[in-house]
PDB file of C-alpha atoms in Angstrom:
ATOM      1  CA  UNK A   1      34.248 327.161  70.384  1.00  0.00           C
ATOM      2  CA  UNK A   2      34.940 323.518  71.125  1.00  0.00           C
ATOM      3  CA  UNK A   3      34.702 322.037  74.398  1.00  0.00           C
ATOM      4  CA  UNK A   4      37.141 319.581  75.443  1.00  0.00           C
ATOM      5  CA  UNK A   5      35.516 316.743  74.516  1.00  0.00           C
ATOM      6  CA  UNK A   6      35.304 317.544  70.903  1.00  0.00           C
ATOM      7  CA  UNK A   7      38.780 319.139  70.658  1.00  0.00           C
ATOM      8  CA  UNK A   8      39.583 314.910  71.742  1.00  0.00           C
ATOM      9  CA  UNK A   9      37.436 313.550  69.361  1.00  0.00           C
ATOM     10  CA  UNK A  10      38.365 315.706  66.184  1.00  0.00           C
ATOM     11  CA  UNK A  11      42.077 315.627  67.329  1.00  0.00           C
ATOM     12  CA  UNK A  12      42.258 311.968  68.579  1.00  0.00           C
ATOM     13  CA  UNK A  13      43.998 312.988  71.562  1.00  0.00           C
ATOM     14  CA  UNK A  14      42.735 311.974  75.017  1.00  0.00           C
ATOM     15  CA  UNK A  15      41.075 314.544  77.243  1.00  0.00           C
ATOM     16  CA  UNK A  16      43.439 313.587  80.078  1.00  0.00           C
ATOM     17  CA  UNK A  17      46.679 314.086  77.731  1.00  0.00           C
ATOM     18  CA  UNK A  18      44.585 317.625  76.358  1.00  0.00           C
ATOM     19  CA  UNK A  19      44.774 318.706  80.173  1.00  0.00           C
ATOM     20  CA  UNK A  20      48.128 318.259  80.716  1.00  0.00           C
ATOM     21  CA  UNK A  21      49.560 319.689  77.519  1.00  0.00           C
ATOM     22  CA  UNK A  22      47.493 322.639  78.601  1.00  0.00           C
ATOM     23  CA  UNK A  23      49.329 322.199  82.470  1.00  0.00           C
ATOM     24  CA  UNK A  24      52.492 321.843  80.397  1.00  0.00           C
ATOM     25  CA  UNK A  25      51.883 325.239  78.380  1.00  0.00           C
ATOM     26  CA  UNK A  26      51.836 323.676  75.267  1.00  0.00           C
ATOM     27  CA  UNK A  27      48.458 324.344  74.868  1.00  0.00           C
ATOM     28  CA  UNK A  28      46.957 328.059  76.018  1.00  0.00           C
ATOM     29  CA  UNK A  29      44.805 327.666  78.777  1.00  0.00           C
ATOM     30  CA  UNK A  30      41.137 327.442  77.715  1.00  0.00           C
ATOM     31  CA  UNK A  31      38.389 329.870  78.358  1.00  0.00           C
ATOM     32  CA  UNK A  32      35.967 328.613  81.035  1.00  0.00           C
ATOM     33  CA  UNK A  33      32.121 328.776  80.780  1.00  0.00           C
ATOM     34  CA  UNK A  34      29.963 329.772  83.721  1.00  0.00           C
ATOM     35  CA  UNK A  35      29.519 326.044  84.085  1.00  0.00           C
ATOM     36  CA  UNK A  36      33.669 326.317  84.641  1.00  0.00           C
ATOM     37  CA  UNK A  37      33.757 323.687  81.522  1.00  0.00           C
ATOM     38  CA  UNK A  38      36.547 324.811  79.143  1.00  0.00           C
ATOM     39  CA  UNK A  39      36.614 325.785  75.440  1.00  0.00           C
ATOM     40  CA  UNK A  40      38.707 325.589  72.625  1.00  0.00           C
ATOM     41  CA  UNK A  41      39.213 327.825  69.861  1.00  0.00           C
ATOM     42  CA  UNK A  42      40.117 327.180  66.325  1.00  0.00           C
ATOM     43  CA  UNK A  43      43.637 328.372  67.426  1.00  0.00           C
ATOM     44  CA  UNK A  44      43.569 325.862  70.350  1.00  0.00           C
ATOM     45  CA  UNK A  45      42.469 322.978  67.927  1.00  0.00           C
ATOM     46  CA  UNK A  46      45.127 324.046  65.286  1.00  0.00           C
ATOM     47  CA  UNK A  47      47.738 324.132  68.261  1.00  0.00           C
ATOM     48  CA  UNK A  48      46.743 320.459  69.517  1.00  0.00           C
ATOM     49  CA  UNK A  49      46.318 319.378  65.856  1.00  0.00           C
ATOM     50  CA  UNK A  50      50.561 320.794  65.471  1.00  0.00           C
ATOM     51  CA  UNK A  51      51.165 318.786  68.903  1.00  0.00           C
ATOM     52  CA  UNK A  52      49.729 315.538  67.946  1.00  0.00           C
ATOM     53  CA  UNK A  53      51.362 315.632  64.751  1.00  0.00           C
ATOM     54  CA  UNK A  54      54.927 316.203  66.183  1.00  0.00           C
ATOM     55  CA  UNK A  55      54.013 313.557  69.062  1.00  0.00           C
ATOM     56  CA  UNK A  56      53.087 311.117  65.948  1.00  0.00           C
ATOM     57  CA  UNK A  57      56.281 312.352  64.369  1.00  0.00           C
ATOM     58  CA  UNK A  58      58.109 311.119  67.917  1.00  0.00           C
ATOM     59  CA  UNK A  59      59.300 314.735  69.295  1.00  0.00           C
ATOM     60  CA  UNK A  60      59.731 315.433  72.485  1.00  0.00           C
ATOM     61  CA  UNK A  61      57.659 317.739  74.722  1.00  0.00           C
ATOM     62  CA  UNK A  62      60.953 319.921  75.288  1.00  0.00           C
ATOM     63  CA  UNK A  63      60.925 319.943  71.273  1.00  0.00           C
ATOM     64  CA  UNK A  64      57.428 320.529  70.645  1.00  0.00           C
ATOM     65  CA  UNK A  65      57.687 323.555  73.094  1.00  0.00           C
ATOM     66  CA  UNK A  66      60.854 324.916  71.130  1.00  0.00           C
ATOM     67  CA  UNK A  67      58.936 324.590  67.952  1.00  0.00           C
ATOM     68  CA  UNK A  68      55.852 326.139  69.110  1.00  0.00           C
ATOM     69  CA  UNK A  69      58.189 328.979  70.399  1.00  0.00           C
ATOM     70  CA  UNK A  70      59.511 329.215  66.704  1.00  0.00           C
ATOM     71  CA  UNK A  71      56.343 328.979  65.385  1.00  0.00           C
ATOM     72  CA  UNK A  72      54.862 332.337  67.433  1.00  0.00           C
ATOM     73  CA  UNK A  73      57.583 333.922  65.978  1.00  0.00           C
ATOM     74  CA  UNK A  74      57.755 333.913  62.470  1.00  0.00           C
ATOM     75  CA  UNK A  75      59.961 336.434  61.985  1.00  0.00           C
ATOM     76  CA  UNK A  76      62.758 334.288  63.310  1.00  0.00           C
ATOM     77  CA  UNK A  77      65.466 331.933  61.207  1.00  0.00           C
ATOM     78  CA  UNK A  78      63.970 328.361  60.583  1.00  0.00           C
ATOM     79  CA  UNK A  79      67.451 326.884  61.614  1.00  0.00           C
ATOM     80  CA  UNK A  80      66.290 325.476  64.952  1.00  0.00           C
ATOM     81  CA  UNK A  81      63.069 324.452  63.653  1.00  0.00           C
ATOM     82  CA  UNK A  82      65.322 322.276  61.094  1.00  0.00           C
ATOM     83  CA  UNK A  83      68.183 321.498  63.809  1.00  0.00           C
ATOM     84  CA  UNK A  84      65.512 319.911  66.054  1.00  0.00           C
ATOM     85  CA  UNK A  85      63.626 317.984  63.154  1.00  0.00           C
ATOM     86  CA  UNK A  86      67.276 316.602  61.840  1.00  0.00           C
ATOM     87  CA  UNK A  87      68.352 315.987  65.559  1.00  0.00           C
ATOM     88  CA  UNK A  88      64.657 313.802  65.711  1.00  0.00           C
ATOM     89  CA  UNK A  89      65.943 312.171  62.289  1.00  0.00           C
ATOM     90  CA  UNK A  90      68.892 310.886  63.727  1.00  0.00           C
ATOM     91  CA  UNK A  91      67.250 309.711  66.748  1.00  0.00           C
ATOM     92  CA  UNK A  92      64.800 307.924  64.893  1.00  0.00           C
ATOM     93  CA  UNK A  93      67.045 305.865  62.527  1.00  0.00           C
ATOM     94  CA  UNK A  94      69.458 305.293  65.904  1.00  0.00           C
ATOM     95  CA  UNK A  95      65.928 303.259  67.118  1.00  0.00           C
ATOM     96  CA  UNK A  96      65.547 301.651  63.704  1.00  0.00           C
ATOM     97  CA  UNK A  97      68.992 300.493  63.822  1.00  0.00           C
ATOM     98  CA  UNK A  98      68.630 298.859  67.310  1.00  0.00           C
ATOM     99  CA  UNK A  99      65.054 297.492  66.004  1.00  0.00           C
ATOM    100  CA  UNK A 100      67.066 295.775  63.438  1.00  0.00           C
ATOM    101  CA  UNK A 101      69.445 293.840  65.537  1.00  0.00           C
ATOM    102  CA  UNK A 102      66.578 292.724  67.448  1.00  0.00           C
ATOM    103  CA  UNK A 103      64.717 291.598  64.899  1.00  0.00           C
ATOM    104  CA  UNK A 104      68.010 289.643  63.696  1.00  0.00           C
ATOM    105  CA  UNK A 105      67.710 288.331  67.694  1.00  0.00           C
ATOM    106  CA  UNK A 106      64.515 287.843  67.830  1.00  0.00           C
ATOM    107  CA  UNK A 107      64.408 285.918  64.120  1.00  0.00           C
ATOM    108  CA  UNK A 108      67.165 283.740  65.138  1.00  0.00           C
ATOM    109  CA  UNK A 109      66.053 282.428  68.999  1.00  0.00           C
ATOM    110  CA  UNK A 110      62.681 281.627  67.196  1.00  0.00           C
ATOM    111  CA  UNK A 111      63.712 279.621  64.917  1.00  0.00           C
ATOM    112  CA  UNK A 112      66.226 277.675  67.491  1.00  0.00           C
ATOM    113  CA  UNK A 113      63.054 276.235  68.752  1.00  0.00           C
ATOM    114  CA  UNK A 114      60.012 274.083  67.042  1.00  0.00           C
ATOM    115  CA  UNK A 115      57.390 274.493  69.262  1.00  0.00           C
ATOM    116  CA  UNK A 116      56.916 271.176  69.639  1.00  0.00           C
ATOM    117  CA  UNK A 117      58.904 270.003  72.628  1.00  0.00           C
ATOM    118  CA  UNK A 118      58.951 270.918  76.337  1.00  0.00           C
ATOM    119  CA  UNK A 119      58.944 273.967  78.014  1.00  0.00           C
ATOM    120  CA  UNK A 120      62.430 272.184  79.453  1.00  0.00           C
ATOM    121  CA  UNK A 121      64.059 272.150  76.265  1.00  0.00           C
ATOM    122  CA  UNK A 122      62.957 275.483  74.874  1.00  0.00           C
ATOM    123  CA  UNK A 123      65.731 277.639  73.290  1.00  0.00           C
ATOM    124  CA  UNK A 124      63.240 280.502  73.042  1.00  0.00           C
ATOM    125  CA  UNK A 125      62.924 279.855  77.060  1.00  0.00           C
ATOM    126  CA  UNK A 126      67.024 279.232  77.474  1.00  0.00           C
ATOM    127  CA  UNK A 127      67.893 282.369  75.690  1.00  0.00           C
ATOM    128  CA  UNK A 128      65.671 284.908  77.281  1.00  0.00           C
ATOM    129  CA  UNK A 129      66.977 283.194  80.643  1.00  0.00           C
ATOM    130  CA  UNK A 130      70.777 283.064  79.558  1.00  0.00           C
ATOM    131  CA  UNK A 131      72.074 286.404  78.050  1.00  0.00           C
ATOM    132  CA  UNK A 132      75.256 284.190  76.778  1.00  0.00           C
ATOM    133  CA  UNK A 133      73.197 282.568  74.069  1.00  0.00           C
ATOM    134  CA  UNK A 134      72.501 285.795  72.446  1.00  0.00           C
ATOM    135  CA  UNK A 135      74.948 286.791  69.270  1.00  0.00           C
ATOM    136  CA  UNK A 136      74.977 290.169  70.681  1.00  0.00           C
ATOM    137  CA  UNK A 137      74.568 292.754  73.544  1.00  0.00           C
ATOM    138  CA  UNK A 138      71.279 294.210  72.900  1.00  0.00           C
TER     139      UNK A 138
END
């Protein structure tokens, strides 16, 4: 049995995010000691080990709950567990593709500016301020 503190430290996830997947019913509700303290089994530290992992991964908590839902039944189809993992796919490279245009942004109202004039004369300054200056919507 692990109490909460060591489910956080052999996890890495914070106590106060532990509690609230548990409130969230992501995480079974721990067994209490007479102290009222909770504790973990090794299915509750495998469970938050799967959560972090998908959190890392960038799912959602509505997707994390869908796969856990999979994943207590394994005699159903793997298609939504792959539907949701594609779905996070796509999302992901939708985020690298806007990280790329602003890293083109970023790259070129950096290097409109020196750094060695006045705050006055700073394109860095004029093109956060004026959205015109920017080669794109963003």
């Amino acid at each position: 049995m692990f109490s909460i503190g060591e489910l956080s430290k052999r996890t890495k996830v914070k106590v106060p995010t532990i509690r609230y997947y548990e409130e969230m019913g992501l995480l079974a509700e721990a067994e209490r000691t007479s102290g009222n303290q909770r504790r973990y089994d090794k299915d509750g530290l495998e469970r938050l080990s799967f959560i972090r992992h998908a959190r890392d991964l960038g799912f959602s908590i509505e997707a994390i709950s869908s796969l856990i839902e999979l994943q207590e039944h394994p005699d159903r189809s793997c298609e939504a567990a792959t539907d949701i993992a594609v779905s996070q796919l796509a999302d992901v490279r939708e985020k690298m593709k806007r990280l790329k245009l602003l890293e083109k942004e970023l790259t070129r109202i950096s290097k409109g500016c020196d750094g060695h004039g006045i705050s006055e004369d700073c394109y860095v300054l004029a093109s956060l301020a004026d959205h015109e200056l920017c080669e794109r919507d963003h």
